[in-house]
XYZ file of C-alpha atoms in Angstrom:
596
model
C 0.000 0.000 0.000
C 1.474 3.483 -0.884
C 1.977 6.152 1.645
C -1.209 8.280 2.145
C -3.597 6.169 0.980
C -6.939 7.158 3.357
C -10.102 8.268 2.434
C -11.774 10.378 5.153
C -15.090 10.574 6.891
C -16.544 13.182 8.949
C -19.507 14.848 10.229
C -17.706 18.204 11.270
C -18.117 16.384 14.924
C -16.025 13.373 14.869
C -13.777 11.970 12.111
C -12.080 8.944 10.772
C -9.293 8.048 8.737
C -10.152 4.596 6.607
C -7.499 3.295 4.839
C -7.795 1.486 1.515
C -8.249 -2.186 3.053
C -11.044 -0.667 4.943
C -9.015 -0.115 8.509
C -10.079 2.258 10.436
C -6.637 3.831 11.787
C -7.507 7.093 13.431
C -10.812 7.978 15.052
C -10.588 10.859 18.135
C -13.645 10.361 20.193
C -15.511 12.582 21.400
C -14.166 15.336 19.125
C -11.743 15.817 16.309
C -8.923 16.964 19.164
C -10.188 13.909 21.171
C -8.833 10.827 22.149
C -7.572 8.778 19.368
C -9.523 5.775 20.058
C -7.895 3.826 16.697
C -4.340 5.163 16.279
C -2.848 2.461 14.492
C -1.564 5.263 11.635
C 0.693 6.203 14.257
C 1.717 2.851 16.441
C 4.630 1.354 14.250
C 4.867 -0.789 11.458
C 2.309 -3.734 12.526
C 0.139 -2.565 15.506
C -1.640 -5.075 17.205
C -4.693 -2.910 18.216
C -5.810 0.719 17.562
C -7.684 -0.216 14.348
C -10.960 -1.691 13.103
C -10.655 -4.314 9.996
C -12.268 -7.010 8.210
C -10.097 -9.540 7.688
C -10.955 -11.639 4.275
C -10.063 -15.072 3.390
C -7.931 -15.501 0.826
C -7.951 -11.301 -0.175
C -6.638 -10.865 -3.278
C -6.996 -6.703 -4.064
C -9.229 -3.914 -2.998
C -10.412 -0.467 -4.665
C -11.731 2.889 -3.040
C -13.738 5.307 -4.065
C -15.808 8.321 -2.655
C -19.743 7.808 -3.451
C -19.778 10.692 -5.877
C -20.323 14.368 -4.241
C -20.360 12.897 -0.304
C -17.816 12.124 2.440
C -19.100 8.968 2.271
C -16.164 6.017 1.493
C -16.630 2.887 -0.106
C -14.108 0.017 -0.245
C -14.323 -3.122 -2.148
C -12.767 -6.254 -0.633
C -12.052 -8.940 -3.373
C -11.155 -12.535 -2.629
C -10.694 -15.874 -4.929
C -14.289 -16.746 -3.861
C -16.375 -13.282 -4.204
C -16.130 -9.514 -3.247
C -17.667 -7.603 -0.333
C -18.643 -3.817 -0.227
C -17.491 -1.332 2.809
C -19.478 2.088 3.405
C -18.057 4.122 5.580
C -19.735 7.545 7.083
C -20.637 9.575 9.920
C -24.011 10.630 9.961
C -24.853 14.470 8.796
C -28.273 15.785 8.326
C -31.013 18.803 9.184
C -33.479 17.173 11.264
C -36.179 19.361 12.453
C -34.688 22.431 10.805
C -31.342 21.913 13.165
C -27.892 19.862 11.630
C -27.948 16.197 13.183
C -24.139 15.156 13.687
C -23.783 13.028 16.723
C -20.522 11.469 17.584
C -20.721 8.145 15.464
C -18.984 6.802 12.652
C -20.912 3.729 10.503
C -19.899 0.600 8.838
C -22.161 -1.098 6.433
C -20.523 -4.558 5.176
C -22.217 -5.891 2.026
C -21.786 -8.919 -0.129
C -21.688 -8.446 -3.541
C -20.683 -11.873 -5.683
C -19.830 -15.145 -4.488
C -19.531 -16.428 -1.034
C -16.820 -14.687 1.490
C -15.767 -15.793 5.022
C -14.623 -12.620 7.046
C -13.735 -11.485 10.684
C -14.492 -7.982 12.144
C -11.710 -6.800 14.306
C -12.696 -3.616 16.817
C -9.483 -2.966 18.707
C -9.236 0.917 20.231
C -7.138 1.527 23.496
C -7.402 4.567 25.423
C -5.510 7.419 26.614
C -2.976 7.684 23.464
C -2.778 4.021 23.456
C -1.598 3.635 27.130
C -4.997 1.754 28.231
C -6.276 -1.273 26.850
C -10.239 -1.256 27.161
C -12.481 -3.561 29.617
C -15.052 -5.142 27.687
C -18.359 -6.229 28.251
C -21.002 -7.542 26.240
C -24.992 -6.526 25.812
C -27.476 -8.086 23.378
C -26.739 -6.285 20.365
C -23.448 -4.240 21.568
C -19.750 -4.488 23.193
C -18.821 -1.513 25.508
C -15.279 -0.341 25.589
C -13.832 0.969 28.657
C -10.541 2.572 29.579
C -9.873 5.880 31.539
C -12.372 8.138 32.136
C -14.200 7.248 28.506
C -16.589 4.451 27.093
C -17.323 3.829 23.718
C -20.158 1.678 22.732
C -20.307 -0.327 19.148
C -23.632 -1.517 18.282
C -24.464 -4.029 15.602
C -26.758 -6.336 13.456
C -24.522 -8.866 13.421
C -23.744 -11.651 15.652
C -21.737 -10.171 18.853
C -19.881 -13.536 19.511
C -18.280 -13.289 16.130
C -17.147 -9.838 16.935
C -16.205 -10.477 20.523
C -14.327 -13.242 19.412
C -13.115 -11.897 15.920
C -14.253 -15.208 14.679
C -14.696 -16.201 11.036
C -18.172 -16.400 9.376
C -19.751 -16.319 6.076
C -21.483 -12.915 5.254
C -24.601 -13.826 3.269
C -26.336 -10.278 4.521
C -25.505 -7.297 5.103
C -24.082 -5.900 8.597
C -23.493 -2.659 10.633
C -21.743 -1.156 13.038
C -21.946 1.840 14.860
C -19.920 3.358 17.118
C -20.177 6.024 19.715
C -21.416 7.266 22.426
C -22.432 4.807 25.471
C -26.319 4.582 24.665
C -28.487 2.293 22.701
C -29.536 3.356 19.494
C -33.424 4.132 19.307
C -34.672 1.542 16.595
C -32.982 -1.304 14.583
C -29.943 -1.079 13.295
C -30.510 -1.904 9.994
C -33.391 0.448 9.827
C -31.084 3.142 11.371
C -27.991 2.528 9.257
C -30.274 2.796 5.998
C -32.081 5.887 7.418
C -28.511 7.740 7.989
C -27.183 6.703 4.764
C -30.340 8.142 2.973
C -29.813 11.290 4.838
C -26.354 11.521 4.326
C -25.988 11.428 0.905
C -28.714 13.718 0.968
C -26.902 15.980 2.479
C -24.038 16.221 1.030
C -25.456 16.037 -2.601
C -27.415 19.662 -1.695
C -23.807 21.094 -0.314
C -22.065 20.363 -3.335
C -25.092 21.513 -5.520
C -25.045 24.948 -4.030
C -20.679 25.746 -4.830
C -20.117 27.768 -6.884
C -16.990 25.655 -8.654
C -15.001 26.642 -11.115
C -15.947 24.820 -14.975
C -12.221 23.282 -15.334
C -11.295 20.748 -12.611
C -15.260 20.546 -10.559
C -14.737 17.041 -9.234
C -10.855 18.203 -8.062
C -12.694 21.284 -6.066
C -15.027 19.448 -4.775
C -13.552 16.916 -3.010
C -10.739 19.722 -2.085
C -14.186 21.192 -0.445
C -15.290 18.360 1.066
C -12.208 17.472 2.568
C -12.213 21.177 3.726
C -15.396 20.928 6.101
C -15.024 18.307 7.244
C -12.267 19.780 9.138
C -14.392 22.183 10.736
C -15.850 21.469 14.017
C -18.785 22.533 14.248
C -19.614 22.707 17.834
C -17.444 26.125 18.312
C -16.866 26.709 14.574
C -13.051 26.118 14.419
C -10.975 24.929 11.705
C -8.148 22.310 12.076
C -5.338 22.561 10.315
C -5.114 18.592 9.780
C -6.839 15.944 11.312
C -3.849 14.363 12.698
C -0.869 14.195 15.038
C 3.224 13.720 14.265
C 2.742 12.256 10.805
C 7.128 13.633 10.137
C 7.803 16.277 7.487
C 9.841 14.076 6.489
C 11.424 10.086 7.299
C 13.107 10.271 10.519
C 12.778 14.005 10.256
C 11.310 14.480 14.120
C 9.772 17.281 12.729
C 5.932 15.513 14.400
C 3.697 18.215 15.109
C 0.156 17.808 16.206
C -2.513 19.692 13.712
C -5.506 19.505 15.782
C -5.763 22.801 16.591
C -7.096 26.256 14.801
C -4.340 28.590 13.560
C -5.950 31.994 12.465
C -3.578 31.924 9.568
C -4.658 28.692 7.511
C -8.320 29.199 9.015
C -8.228 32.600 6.902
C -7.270 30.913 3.463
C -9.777 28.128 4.377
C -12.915 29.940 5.068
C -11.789 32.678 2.022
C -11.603 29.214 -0.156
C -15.099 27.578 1.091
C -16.429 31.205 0.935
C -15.774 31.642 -2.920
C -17.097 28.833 -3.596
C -20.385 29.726 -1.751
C -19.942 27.829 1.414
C -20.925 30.755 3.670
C -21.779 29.395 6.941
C -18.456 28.035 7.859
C -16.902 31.182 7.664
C -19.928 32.618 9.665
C -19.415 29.581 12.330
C -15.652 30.806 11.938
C -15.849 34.248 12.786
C -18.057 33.306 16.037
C -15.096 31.044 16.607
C -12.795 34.116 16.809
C -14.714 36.617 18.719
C -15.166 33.843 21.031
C -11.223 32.303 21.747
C -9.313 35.531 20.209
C -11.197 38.519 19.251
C -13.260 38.450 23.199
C -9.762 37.536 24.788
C -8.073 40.313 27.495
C -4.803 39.835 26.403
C -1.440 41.812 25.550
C -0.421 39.827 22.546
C -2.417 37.241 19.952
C -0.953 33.620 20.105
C -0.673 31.791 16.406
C -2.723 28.859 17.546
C -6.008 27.999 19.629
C -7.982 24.910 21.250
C -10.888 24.359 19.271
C -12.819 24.534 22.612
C -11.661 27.373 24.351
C -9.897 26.669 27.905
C -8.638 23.335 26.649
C -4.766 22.863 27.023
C -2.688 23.190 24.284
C 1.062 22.317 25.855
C 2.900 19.717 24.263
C 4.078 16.530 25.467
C 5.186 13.256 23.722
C 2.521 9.887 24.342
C 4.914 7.515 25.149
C 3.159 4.032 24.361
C 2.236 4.614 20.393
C 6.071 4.150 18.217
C 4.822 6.616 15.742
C 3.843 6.953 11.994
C 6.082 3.726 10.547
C 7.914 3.217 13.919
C 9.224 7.407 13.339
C 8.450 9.177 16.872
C 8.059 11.016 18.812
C 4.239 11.316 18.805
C 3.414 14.796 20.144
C -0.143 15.846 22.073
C -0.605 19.959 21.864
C 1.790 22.335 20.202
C 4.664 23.941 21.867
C 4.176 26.422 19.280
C 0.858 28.132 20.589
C 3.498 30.198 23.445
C 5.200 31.820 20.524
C 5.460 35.584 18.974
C 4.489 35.438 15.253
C 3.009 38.586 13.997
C 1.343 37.781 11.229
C -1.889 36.707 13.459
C -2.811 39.941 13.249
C -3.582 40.291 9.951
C -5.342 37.136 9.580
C -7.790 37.855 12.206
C -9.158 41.467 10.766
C -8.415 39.805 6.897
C -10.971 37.159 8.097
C -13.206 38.913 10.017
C -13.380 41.822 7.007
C -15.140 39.651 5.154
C -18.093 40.270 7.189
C -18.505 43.848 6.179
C -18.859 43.192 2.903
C -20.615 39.556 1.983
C -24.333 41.110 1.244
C -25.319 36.977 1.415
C -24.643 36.908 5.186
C -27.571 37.294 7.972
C -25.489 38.992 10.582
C -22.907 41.645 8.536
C -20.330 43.394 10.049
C -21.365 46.316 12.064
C -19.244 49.254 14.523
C -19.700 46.693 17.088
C -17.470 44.667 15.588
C -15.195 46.996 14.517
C -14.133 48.190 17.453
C -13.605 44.738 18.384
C -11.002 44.751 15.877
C -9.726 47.837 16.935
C -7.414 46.598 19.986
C -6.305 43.878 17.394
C -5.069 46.643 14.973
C -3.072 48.628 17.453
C -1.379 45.017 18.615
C -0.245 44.866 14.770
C 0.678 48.277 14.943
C 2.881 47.884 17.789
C 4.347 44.569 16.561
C 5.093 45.253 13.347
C 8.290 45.379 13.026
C 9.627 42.722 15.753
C 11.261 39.792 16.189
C 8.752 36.967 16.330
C 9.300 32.926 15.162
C 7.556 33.547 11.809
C 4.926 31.866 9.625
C 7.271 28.755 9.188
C 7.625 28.722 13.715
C 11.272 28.495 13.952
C 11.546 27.255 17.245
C 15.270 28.207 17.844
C 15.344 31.642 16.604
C 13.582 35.166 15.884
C 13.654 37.586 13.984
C 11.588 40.527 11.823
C 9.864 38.408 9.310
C 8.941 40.122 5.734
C 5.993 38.324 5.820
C 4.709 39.334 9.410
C 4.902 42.765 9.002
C 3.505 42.530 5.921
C 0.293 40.927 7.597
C 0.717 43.994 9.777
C 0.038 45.697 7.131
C -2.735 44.531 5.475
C -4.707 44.739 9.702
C -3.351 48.043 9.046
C -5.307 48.897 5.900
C -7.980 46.646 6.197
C -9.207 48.344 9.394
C -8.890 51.488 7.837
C -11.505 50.661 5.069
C -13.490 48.337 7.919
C -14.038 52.143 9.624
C -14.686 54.112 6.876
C -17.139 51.093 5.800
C -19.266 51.612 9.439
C -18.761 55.805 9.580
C -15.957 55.869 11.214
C -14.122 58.693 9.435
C -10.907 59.854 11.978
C -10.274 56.408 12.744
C -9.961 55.399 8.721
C -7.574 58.367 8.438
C -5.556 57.219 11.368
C -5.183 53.483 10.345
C -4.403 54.547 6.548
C -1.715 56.652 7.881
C -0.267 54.194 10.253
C -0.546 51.539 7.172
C 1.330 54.284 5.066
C 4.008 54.436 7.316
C 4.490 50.900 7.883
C 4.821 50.179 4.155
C 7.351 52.224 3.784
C 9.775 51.058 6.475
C 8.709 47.616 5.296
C 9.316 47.684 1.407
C 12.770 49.746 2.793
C 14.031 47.603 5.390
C 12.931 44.270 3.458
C 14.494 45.055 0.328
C 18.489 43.932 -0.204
C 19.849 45.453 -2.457
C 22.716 43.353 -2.657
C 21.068 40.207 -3.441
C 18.727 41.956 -5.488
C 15.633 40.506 -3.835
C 13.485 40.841 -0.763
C 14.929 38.929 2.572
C 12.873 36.265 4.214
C 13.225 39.588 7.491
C 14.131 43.027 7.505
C 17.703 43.658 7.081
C 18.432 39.934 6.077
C 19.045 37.955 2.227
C 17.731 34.738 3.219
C 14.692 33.783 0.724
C 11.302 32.425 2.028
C 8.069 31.079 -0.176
C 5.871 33.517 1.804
C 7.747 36.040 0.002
C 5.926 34.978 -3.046
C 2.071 36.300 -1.175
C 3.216 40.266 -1.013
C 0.864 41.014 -4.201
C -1.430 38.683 -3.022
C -1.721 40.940 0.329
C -1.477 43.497 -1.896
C 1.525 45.130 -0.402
C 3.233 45.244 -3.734
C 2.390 44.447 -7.389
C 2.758 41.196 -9.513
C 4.303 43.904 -11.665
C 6.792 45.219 -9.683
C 10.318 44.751 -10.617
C 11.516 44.471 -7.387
C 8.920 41.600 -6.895
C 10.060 39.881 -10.235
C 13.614 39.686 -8.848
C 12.479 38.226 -5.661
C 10.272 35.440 -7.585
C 13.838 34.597 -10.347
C 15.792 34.331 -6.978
C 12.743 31.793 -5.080
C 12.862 30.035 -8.481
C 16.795 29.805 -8.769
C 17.178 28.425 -4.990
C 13.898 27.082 -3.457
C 12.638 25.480 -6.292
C 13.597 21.731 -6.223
C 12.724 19.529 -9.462
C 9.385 21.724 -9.616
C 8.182 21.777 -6.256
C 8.506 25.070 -3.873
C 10.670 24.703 -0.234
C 9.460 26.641 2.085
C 13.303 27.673 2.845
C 16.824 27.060 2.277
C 18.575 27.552 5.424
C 18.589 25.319 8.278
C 16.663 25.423 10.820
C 16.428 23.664 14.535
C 16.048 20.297 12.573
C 18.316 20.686 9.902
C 18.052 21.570 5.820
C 14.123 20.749 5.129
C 14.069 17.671 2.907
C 10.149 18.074 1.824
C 8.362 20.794 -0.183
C 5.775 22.266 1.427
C 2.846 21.908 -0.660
C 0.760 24.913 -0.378
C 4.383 27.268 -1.588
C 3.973 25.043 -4.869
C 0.209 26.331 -5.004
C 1.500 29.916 -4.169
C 4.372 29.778 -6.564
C 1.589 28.720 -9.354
C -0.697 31.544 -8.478
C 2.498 33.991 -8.569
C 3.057 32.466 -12.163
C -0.691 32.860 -13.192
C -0.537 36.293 -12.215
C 2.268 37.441 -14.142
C 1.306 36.047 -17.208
C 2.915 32.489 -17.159
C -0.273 30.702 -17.508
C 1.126 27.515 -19.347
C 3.621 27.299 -16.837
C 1.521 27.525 -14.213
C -1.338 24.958 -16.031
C 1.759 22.213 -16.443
C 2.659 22.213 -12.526
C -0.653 22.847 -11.507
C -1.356 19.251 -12.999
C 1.866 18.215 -11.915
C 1.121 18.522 -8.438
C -2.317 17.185 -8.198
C -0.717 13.765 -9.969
C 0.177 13.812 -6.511
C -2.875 13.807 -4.772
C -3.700 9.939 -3.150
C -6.663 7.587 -4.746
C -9.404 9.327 -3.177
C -8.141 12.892 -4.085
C -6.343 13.942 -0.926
C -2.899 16.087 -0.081
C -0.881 15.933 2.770
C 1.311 18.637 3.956
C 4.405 17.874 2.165
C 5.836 15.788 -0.343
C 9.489 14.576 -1.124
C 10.753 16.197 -4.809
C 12.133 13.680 -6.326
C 9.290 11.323 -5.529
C 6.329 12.585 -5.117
C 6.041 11.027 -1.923
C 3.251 12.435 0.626
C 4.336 13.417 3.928
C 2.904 15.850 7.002
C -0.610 15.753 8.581
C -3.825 14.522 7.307
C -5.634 16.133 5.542
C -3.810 19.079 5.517
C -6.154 22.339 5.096
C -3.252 23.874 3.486
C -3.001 22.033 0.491
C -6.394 21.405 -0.618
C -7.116 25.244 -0.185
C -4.042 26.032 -2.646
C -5.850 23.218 -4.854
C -9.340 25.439 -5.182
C -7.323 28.508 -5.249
C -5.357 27.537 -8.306
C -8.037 25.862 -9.838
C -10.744 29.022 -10.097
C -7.281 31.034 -10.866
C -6.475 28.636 -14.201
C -10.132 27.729 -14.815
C -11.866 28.704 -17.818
C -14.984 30.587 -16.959
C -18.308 28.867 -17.441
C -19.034 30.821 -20.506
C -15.724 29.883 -21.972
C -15.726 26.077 -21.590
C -19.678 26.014 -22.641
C -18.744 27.856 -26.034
C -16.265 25.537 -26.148
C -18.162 22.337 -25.426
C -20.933 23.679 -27.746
């Protein structure tokens, strides 16, 4: 099996990770930042438990698929005497006008030809692996205990088999839920058909109502997909990736856990789902933020948050899983949330802005809000021009990032239209001013004139792939020499058999050995915008060839190979895959000319 093959499932409550011989090999219960009750993805080469399988006599190959427009996975299991059919899905639905999304994931196990003897192995642990559950058995259900949790996993089919993980013919199909310690209200068969129906229901009307670009649809909308269902819903977060310490890189120990919200990729993620006409999870989003960051009494913004405020966020290692192929440590919480990096700022008022202007929303921005964002502002005014750890989180160094201050910049001007937007006249003059200013020293301090490019920080030459989203901040122009000079050198010395590094130098773990994949998505836009469209077409296809079976990026992937590495999914990389796509798509009226 290559690296990266998982489908994943998802209700925007609880998630799973399915990989393509059906194993279930990372479920957190009772949240995506949960417990991983099935952490098998990161327990070694051949963990014994932390998975659920079916285990087929005589298996012979297996294919995976989405169920077309849904986050709804199916696997076929083929052996010398038949084939079998997995669903996989957690249940999403209005019901009574309100969403439905309990904490349950679904298996449906059909036969489809022939006659196939299987076994159903349910093995989580608890407490990152450290616990191994008590079981006990009902009429229709086991009952996992371990800690202070209790998962429940009802089914249609007979319990011995499962308790047992016995062989027996499947001449019907079966189900299995999984959840929450309570019985289900009717039959399980009658429930598991009931949820399906709904389900793809569901997720059919989502998918009708984007607004997708004409070239690439069934690219953006799994990218979309795969988007929500890294929201959770609950507080209206967004994860960065659904998982913990998958390395940068082999043997890298660069294993950072994703479960969190960072402003920063949050922004590009709701601006994504939002131009494609997904509203509401930017409207969940902002909610999110005046909530955990905007609300907050404090002297400085930090770069990541719990996606339940008060929940703890520092890091420490879980000592019984080995880690993603036997590669530790596996981290819980991010060291990184105690750090200085500027740019927070500007993500916060560049996501909240949108408010003030998106006529489709219920609730627009107003001077309430604004003034919200007001404290915000003068934080990026006073930061602007420190040392902080960056947008890449050096972790053994600071400095006065380019890219920081020129987030500072854009809180700077964005506020200053934000209060001329809601009447507020001096104030607009006062931010545009201080935004003025800022520039200046920035363009200045940032620009070497030596190299003949801008530094990764003020007063420095060392290149950086953030470099490459001035215009898009719209600090500086695609046009601008002094930007063309800056993308030559990026191409000349980050650019590795077509895919972008995120930097040269090393850092606290070396000389990266991965490309980050949303710098490749940035690099294309950059080449888009200054009129290198075939160039930017030929990677653009280039790098979704690297996308897994089911359609899915990682965060990084090894140049030479094409191997996927990083957290899963990574929100990153399947927002630079919709924003390239509407960038290089023909528009409707083109491609139906065309067609016609």
């Amino acid at each position: 099996m290559k690296q990266m093959e998982m489908g994943v499932i998802g209700n925007c409550t609880v998630a799973s990770l399915v990989d393509s011989h059906a194993r279930h090999v990372w479920f957190c219960f009772p949240r995506l930042d949960g417990d991983p009750l099935f952490n098998a993805l990161v327990n070694g080469t051949d963990p014994q438990n932390g998975f659920m399988d079916i285990v087929l006599r005589d298996q012979q190959k297996t294919r995976q698929i989405y169920l077309r427009n849904t986050a709804i996975l199916e696997t076929i299991l083929t052996c010398e005497s038949g084939s079998l059919r997995v669903l996989d899905w957690a249940p999403r639905y209005k019901q009574q006008g309100e969403l439905f999304r309990p904490p349950i994931i679904i298996r449906r196990i059909e036969p489809l030809e022939g006659r196939c003897h299987v076994k159903i192995r349910a093995r989580p642990t608890f407490e990152y692996g450290a616990t191994q559950p008590v079981i006990s058995v009902g009429s229709n259900y086991l009952r996992y205990a371990g800690g202070n949790s209790v998962i429940r996993l009802t089914t249609d089919m007979p319990v011995a088999y499962l308790r047992d993980e016995a062989f027996f013919l499947l001449d019907r199909p079966v189900h299995i839920f999984i959840g929450s310690d309570e019985a289900l209200p009717s039959r399980v068969d009658r429930i598991a058909r009931d949820y399906l129906e709904e389900t793809t229901g569901y997720w059919n009307d989502w998918v009708r109502d984007l607004a997708v670009p004409f070239d690439w649809q069934e690219v953006v909308i799994r990218s979309a997909i795969t988007l929500k269902l890294c929201s959770f819903e609950d507080t209206g977060a967004i994860l960065a990736a659904l998982t913990t310490s998958i390395p940068e890189a082999a043997n890298s120990g660069r294993n950072w856990d994703y479960r969190y919200c960072w402003p920063r990729d949050a922004y590009f993620t709701v601006m994504s789902l939002n131009r494609l006409g997904a509203t509401t999870t930017m409207e969940n989003f902002i909610t999110y933020l005046i909530n955990s960051v905007i609300s907050s009494n404090v002297q400085f913004l930090a770069p990541l948050y719990p996606i339940v405020p008060g929940s703890p966020l520092e890091e420490y290692e879980a000592e019984a899983l080995k880690g993603f192929r036997g590669m530790g440590p596996v981290r819980v919480g991010n060291g990184a949330s105690i750090q200085r990096q500027n740019d927070i700022y500007g993500s916060v008022i560049l996501a909240a802005s949108q408010m003030f202007w998106d006529m489709r929303l219920p609730r627009p921005g107003d001077r309430a809000l604004y003034h919200q964002l007001k404290p915000i502002g003068l934080m990026a005014k006073a930061t602007s021009l420190e040392a902080d750890a960056g947008i890449w989180e050096y972790r053994g160094r600071t400095r006065a990032h380019t890219f920081s201050a020129a987030m500072c910049w854009a809180a700077l001007e964005t506020l200053g239209r934000i209060a001329r937007h809601v009447g507020e006249s001096a104030d607009a003059g006062e931010w545009y001013q201080a935004a003025a200013d800022l520039k200046q020293k920035l363009l200045e301090g940032a620009w070497n004139e030596t190299a003949g490019h801008f530094g990764g920080s003020l007063g420095g030459s060392e290149l950086d792939a953030a470099l490459l989203l001035m215009p898009e901040i719209g600090i500086i122009g695609y046009d601008d020499p002094r930007f063309q000079k800056t993308l030559a050198a990026i191409e000349q010395r980050l650019l590795v058999d077509g895919l972008m590094m995120r930097y040269a130098e090393e850092d606290d773990f070396g000389k990266p050995e991965t490309a980050f994949l949303v710098c490749t998505f940035w690099y294309i836009e950059a080449l888009a915008n200054c009129g290198r469209r075939d160039e930017a077409l030929a990677l653009f296809e280039r790098v979704l060839a690297l996308r897994n079976h089911v359609g899915i990026l990682s965060e990084d992937a090894v140049p030479t190979t094409g191997e996927l590495w990083g957290n899963f999914p990574q929100t990153y990389s399947m927002v630079g895959i919709i924003h390239c796509a509407r960038k290089l798509s023909r528009t409707w009226e083109e491609g139906l000319w065309l067609v016609s």
